[in-house]
Amino acid sequence: MKNKNIMTRLTIGCCVGALAGILTQEKNIQQVAGDKEKLVLLLSTVAGVICGICLAAVAVLIIKKLGGKMDGLYREDGYDERQLAVRGLAYKAAYGTLMWYVGIISLLSEILDISWFMSFSGMWLGICLSILVFTVLCIVKDAYMSFYSNAKGILMISSFVGLINLGIGIGVILNRNPLLVDGKLSSLYINLIVGILFCITTITFLGKIIYNRKHREEDEE
Amino acid sequence: MKNLKMKSARAALDMSQQDLADAVQVSRQTINAIEKGDYNPTINLCRSICRVLGKTLDDLFWEEEK
């Protein structure tokens, strides 16, 4: 019980500290110049990541209270042999997707001088595409959910993360931020990319659950 | 190729796919895939299934010679 209280206080403290760091970012950038600006940006990014982790921890606590189960750690005994084989193929497909993506964008940049994706957000797009390939393959082949998680937990966390990022992404669009900055995909659109990834994952997972329930009786016959 | 022997052995014990899956510690979809012939289980899983259903490997997993 004591440990839980300490963890709760630490989590709240981190959230407050991270939020304070993010909120003062703009003011700090205006006050400093040159190399220090990069340091402030770096610290702000770290604060943002810490804030994200804290938000995730709070979300997990709430979801567990609502009866959701999620396996945060990868455990081999969480999947049976067929699921492990499917996951192995899915990792291969995801790796291939990332390799093709990197190859295509580097060719586009080198030969056609199209450097839209040669940026931080361009790389994130490739990572998200490969993660999407992995998760969709696993979901379709019933190898996504481990024995230590349940559908409720997975749906809640993926829809939570998807909606938050989608909301931020839509806000960026409504603010009419340019898609391309200096000829490259703007980093402001990363949240939109991640939001779309998680929304597709949620919809696919939900669709699979409905399909399995519908065909369960047929499978038994 | 469908594994009808396994399906009928399971039905004879009045077990659902989920019951058998829980007994051998795999997912229901894996049992379904084995019965449909979409997945070939390892020898260890075959043995586990035989033990639960009270049958031998020949009874459930040996292909009949044509």
Short mmCIF file of C-alpha atoms in Angstrom, two decimals:
data_model
loop_
_atom_site.label_atom_id
_atom_site.label_comp_id
_atom_site.label_asym_id
_atom_site.label_seq_id
_atom_site.Cartn_x
_atom_site.Cartn_y
_atom_site.Cartn_z
CA MET A 1 0.00 0.00 0.00
CA LYS A 2 2.86 2.38 0.94
CA ASN A 3 4.61 1.63 -2.38
CA LYS A 4 1.41 2.40 -4.31
CA ASN A 5 1.14 5.80 -2.58
CA ILE A 6 4.77 6.60 -3.38
CA MET A 7 4.25 5.59 -7.01
CA THR A 8 1.11 7.71 -7.24
CA ARG A 9 2.93 10.75 -5.88
CA LEU A 10 5.89 10.17 -8.17
CA THR A 11 3.59 9.83 -11.17
CA ILE A 12 1.73 13.02 -10.29
CA GLY A 13 5.03 14.82 -9.66
CA CYS A 14 6.43 13.74 -13.02
CA CYS A 15 3.24 14.81 -14.78
CA VAL A 16 3.31 18.24 -13.18
CA GLY A 17 7.03 18.71 -13.85
CA ALA A 18 6.72 17.58 -17.46
CA LEU A 19 3.69 19.78 -18.07
CA ALA A 20 5.51 22.76 -16.55
CA GLY A 21 8.45 22.08 -18.83
CA ILE A 22 6.24 21.98 -21.91
CA LEU A 23 4.23 25.06 -20.98
CA THR A 24 7.33 27.18 -20.42
CA GLN A 25 8.97 25.96 -23.64
CA GLU A 26 7.80 28.87 -25.75
CA LYS A 27 8.88 31.44 -23.19
CA ASN A 28 12.29 29.83 -22.84
CA ILE A 29 12.90 29.77 -26.59
CA GLN A 30 12.21 33.47 -26.79
CA GLN A 31 14.63 34.23 -24.00
CA VAL A 32 17.60 32.22 -25.16
CA ALA A 33 19.46 32.11 -28.42
CA GLY A 34 21.96 30.08 -30.43
CA ASP A 35 23.05 26.70 -29.06
CA LYS A 36 21.00 27.02 -25.90
CA GLU A 37 17.85 26.98 -28.01
CA LYS A 38 18.67 23.42 -29.09
CA LEU A 39 19.23 22.40 -25.47
CA VAL A 40 15.88 23.86 -24.48
CA LEU A 41 14.19 22.04 -27.38
CA LEU A 42 15.87 18.79 -26.32
CA LEU A 43 14.79 19.22 -22.70
CA SER A 44 11.26 20.06 -23.82
CA THR A 45 11.17 16.92 -25.96
CA VAL A 46 12.33 14.83 -22.99
CA ALA A 47 9.68 16.51 -20.83
CA GLY A 48 7.09 15.66 -23.47
CA VAL A 49 8.16 12.01 -23.53
CA ILE A 50 8.05 11.81 -19.73
CA CYS A 51 4.59 13.37 -19.79
CA GLY A 52 3.50 10.79 -22.35
CA ILE A 53 4.81 7.95 -20.19
CA CYS A 54 3.04 9.36 -17.13
CA LEU A 55 -0.22 9.72 -19.07
CA ALA A 56 0.14 6.13 -20.26
CA ALA A 57 0.73 4.94 -16.67
CA VAL A 58 -2.40 6.77 -15.49
CA ALA A 59 -4.41 5.37 -18.42
CA VAL A 60 -3.24 1.82 -17.62
CA LEU A 61 -4.27 2.24 -13.96
CA ILE A 62 -7.73 3.44 -14.99
CA ILE A 63 -8.16 0.66 -17.55
CA LYS A 64 -7.15 -1.99 -14.99
CA LYS A 65 -9.75 -0.60 -12.60
CA LEU A 66 -12.37 -0.98 -15.36
CA GLY A 67 -11.51 -4.66 -15.84
CA GLY A 68 -9.11 -4.42 -18.74
CA LYS A 69 -5.94 -6.56 -18.85
CA MET A 70 -2.87 -5.67 -20.83
CA ASP A 71 0.44 -7.42 -21.07
CA GLY A 72 3.03 -4.67 -20.99
CA LEU A 73 5.98 -7.07 -21.16
CA TYR A 74 6.60 -9.51 -23.97
CA ARG A 75 6.46 -13.04 -22.58
CA GLU A 76 6.93 -16.08 -24.80
CA ASP A 77 4.54 -18.10 -22.65
CA GLY A 78 1.87 -15.51 -23.45
CA TYR A 79 1.45 -17.00 -26.93
CA ASP A 80 0.98 -20.56 -28.16
CA GLU A 81 3.14 -22.15 -30.87
CA ARG A 82 0.84 -21.22 -33.75
CA GLN A 83 0.66 -17.60 -32.59
CA LEU A 84 4.47 -17.42 -32.23
CA ALA A 85 4.86 -18.72 -35.78
CA VAL A 86 2.37 -16.13 -37.08
CA ARG A 87 4.12 -13.36 -35.14
CA GLY A 88 7.43 -14.42 -36.63
CA LEU A 89 5.99 -14.04 -40.14
CA ALA A 90 4.42 -10.73 -39.17
CA TYR A 91 7.79 -9.39 -37.93
CA LYS A 92 9.29 -10.44 -41.27
CA ALA A 93 6.57 -8.61 -43.19
CA ALA A 94 6.99 -5.50 -41.03
CA TYR A 95 10.76 -5.52 -41.52
CA GLY A 96 10.24 -5.88 -45.27
CA THR A 97 7.77 -2.99 -45.27
CA LEU A 98 10.26 -0.73 -43.51
CA MET A 99 13.07 -1.71 -45.88
CA TRP A 100 10.91 -1.04 -48.94
CA TYR A 101 9.78 2.28 -47.51
CA VAL A 102 13.33 3.44 -46.78
CA GLY A 103 14.45 2.25 -50.23
CA ILE A 104 11.61 4.01 -52.03
CA ILE A 105 11.95 7.35 -50.23
CA SER A 106 15.71 7.39 -50.67
CA LEU A 107 15.29 6.68 -54.41
CA LEU A 108 12.64 9.40 -54.65
CA SER A 109 15.03 11.82 -52.95
CA GLU A 110 18.09 10.87 -54.99
CA ILE A 111 16.60 10.43 -58.46
CA LEU A 112 13.47 12.58 -58.54
CA ASP A 113 14.63 15.12 -55.93
CA ILE A 114 11.44 14.54 -53.89
CA SER A 115 12.58 14.96 -50.29
CA TRP A 116 9.16 15.16 -48.63
CA PHE A 117 9.82 12.11 -46.45
CA MET A 118 13.47 12.76 -45.59
CA SER A 119 12.63 14.19 -42.20
CA PHE A 120 11.80 13.16 -38.63
CA SER A 121 8.12 12.75 -39.44
CA GLY A 122 8.96 10.98 -42.70
CA MET A 123 10.90 8.36 -40.75
CA TRP A 124 8.05 8.05 -38.23
CA LEU A 125 5.67 7.41 -41.14
CA GLY A 126 7.81 4.44 -42.16
CA ILE A 127 7.95 3.10 -38.60
CA CYS A 128 4.17 3.47 -38.24
CA LEU A 129 3.58 1.69 -41.57
CA SER A 130 5.69 -1.28 -40.50
CA ILE A 131 3.99 -1.42 -37.08
CA LEU A 132 0.62 -1.31 -38.86
CA VAL A 133 1.58 -4.26 -41.10
CA PHE A 134 2.65 -6.25 -38.02
CA THR A 135 -0.45 -5.52 -35.94
CA VAL A 136 -2.96 -6.07 -38.76
CA LEU A 137 -1.38 -9.41 -39.72
CA CYS A 138 -1.37 -10.54 -36.09
CA ILE A 139 -4.95 -9.45 -35.51
CA VAL A 140 -6.25 -11.14 -38.68
CA LYS A 141 -4.45 -14.39 -37.79
CA ASP A 142 -5.52 -14.28 -34.10
CA ALA A 143 -2.00 -13.80 -32.80
CA TYR A 144 -2.25 -10.31 -31.33
CA MET A 145 -3.80 -10.90 -27.92
CA SER A 146 -1.71 -12.81 -25.38
CA PHE A 147 -3.01 -15.00 -22.57
CA TYR A 148 -2.23 -12.18 -20.12
CA SER A 149 -4.43 -9.59 -21.81
CA ASN A 150 -8.06 -9.31 -22.75
CA ALA A 151 -9.92 -7.62 -25.58
CA LYS A 152 -11.31 -4.96 -23.28
CA GLY A 153 -7.86 -3.77 -22.21
CA ILE A 154 -6.45 -3.71 -25.73
CA LEU A 155 -9.48 -1.87 -27.15
CA MET A 156 -9.45 0.71 -24.38
CA ILE A 157 -5.75 1.54 -24.61
CA SER A 158 -5.58 1.61 -28.42
CA SER A 159 -8.72 3.74 -28.77
CA PHE A 160 -7.49 6.06 -25.98
CA VAL A 161 -4.11 6.60 -27.63
CA GLY A 162 -5.67 6.81 -31.10
CA LEU A 163 -8.27 9.39 -30.14
CA ILE A 164 -5.78 11.59 -28.27
CA ASN A 165 -3.33 11.64 -31.14
CA LEU A 166 -6.10 12.04 -33.71
CA GLY A 167 -7.46 14.97 -31.74
CA ILE A 168 -4.06 16.65 -31.67
CA GLY A 169 -3.63 15.93 -35.39
CA ILE A 170 -7.01 17.41 -36.27
CA GLY A 171 -6.12 20.45 -34.20
CA VAL A 172 -2.97 20.88 -36.29
CA ILE A 173 -5.04 20.71 -39.51
CA LEU A 174 -7.62 23.16 -38.20
CA ASN A 175 -4.83 25.58 -37.31
CA ARG A 176 -3.88 25.39 -41.00
CA ASN A 177 -0.30 24.39 -40.30
CA PRO A 178 1.53 23.67 -43.56
CA LEU A 179 2.02 19.99 -44.41
CA LEU A 180 5.44 20.65 -45.90
CA VAL A 181 8.07 22.82 -44.24
CA ASP A 182 11.23 23.54 -46.28
CA GLY A 183 10.07 20.87 -48.71
CA LYS A 184 9.78 18.18 -46.00
CA LEU A 185 6.88 16.66 -44.09
CA SER A 186 6.23 18.78 -41.01
CA SER A 187 6.85 17.23 -37.58
CA LEU A 188 3.50 18.65 -36.42
CA TYR A 189 1.74 15.88 -38.36
CA ILE A 190 3.34 13.01 -36.42
CA ASN A 191 0.41 12.87 -33.99
CA LEU A 192 -2.00 12.53 -36.92
CA ILE A 193 0.04 9.64 -38.33
CA VAL A 194 0.16 7.86 -34.96
CA GLY A 195 -3.55 8.56 -34.38
CA ILE A 196 -4.48 7.00 -37.73
CA LEU A 197 -2.27 3.98 -36.92
CA PHE A 198 -4.00 3.34 -33.61
CA CYS A 199 -7.47 3.96 -35.04
CA ILE A 200 -6.90 1.42 -37.82
CA THR A 201 -5.59 -1.04 -35.20
CA THR A 202 -8.67 -0.48 -33.01
CA ILE A 203 -11.10 -0.89 -35.91
CA THR A 204 -9.34 -4.03 -37.18
CA PHE A 205 -9.28 -5.57 -33.70
CA LEU A 206 -12.94 -4.76 -33.10
CA GLY A 207 -13.86 -6.21 -36.48
CA LYS A 208 -11.97 -9.40 -35.69
CA ILE A 209 -13.71 -9.80 -32.32
CA ILE A 210 -17.12 -9.42 -33.99
CA TYR A 211 -16.14 -11.87 -36.76
CA ASN A 212 -14.88 -14.47 -34.25
CA ARG A 213 -18.03 -14.23 -32.14
CA LYS A 214 -20.22 -14.59 -35.21
CA HIS A 215 -18.36 -17.66 -36.51
CA ARG A 216 -17.72 -19.35 -33.17
CA GLU A 217 -20.76 -21.60 -33.43
CA GLU A 218 -19.93 -22.56 -37.02
CA ASP A 219 -16.40 -23.53 -35.94
CA GLU A 220 -17.79 -25.83 -33.26
CA GLU A 221 -19.98 -27.73 -35.74
CA MET B 1 -6.61 -31.57 -44.72
CA LYS B 2 -9.32 -31.46 -42.07
CA ASN B 3 -8.75 -33.38 -38.87
CA LEU B 4 -12.17 -34.93 -38.38
CA LYS B 5 -10.83 -37.61 -36.03
CA MET B 6 -9.78 -35.00 -33.52
CA LYS B 7 -13.09 -33.20 -33.89
CA SER B 8 -15.13 -36.33 -33.28
CA ALA B 9 -12.91 -37.37 -30.33
CA ARG B 10 -13.49 -33.94 -28.79
CA ALA B 11 -17.25 -34.13 -29.44
CA ALA B 12 -17.39 -37.61 -27.90
CA LEU B 13 -16.14 -36.13 -24.63
CA ASP B 14 -18.65 -33.27 -24.98
CA MET B 15 -15.84 -30.73 -25.00
CA SER B 16 -15.99 -27.42 -26.82
CA GLN B 17 -12.99 -26.05 -28.68
CA GLN B 18 -12.45 -23.61 -25.82
CA ASP B 19 -12.49 -26.45 -23.25
CA LEU B 20 -9.86 -28.38 -25.20
CA ALA B 21 -7.82 -25.22 -25.73
CA ASP B 22 -7.81 -24.47 -22.01
CA ALA B 23 -6.83 -28.06 -21.22
CA VAL B 24 -3.80 -28.01 -23.54
CA GLN B 25 -3.01 -24.31 -22.89
CA VAL B 26 -3.39 -22.96 -26.38
CA SER B 27 -5.88 -20.52 -27.91
CA ARG B 28 -9.28 -21.64 -29.23
CA GLN B 29 -8.28 -20.42 -32.69
CA THR B 30 -5.32 -22.81 -32.67
CA ILE B 31 -7.60 -25.79 -31.96
CA ASN B 32 -9.91 -24.55 -34.72
CA ALA B 33 -6.99 -24.22 -37.13
CA ILE B 34 -5.83 -27.79 -36.36
CA GLU B 35 -9.33 -29.21 -36.90
CA LYS B 36 -9.74 -27.28 -40.15
CA GLY B 37 -6.36 -28.49 -41.36
CA ASP B 38 -4.93 -24.97 -41.53
CA TYR B 39 -2.17 -25.66 -39.01
CA ASN B 40 0.10 -28.65 -38.34
CA PRO B 41 0.83 -28.83 -34.61
CA THR B 42 4.20 -29.80 -33.18
CA ILE B 43 4.65 -33.27 -31.71
CA ASN B 44 4.43 -31.84 -28.17
CA LEU B 45 1.05 -30.28 -28.84
CA CYS B 46 -0.14 -33.46 -30.55
CA ARG B 47 0.83 -35.45 -27.47
CA SER B 48 -0.93 -32.98 -25.16
CA ILE B 49 -4.11 -33.21 -27.21
CA CYS B 50 -3.96 -37.02 -27.27
CA ARG B 51 -3.49 -37.10 -23.50
CA VAL B 52 -6.53 -34.89 -22.90
CA LEU B 53 -8.73 -36.76 -25.39
CA GLY B 54 -7.54 -40.18 -24.23
CA LYS B 55 -6.39 -41.26 -27.67
CA THR B 56 -3.09 -42.22 -29.30
CA LEU B 57 -1.16 -40.26 -31.91
CA ASP B 58 -2.14 -42.84 -34.55
CA ASP B 59 -5.82 -42.43 -33.64
CA LEU B 60 -5.87 -38.67 -34.14
CA PHE B 61 -2.97 -37.58 -36.34
CA TRP B 62 -1.99 -40.44 -38.64
CA GLU B 63 -3.17 -40.03 -42.20
CA GLU B 64 -5.07 -43.02 -43.49
CA GLU B 65 -3.34 -44.72 -46.39
CA LYS B 66 -5.41 -44.54 -49.57
#
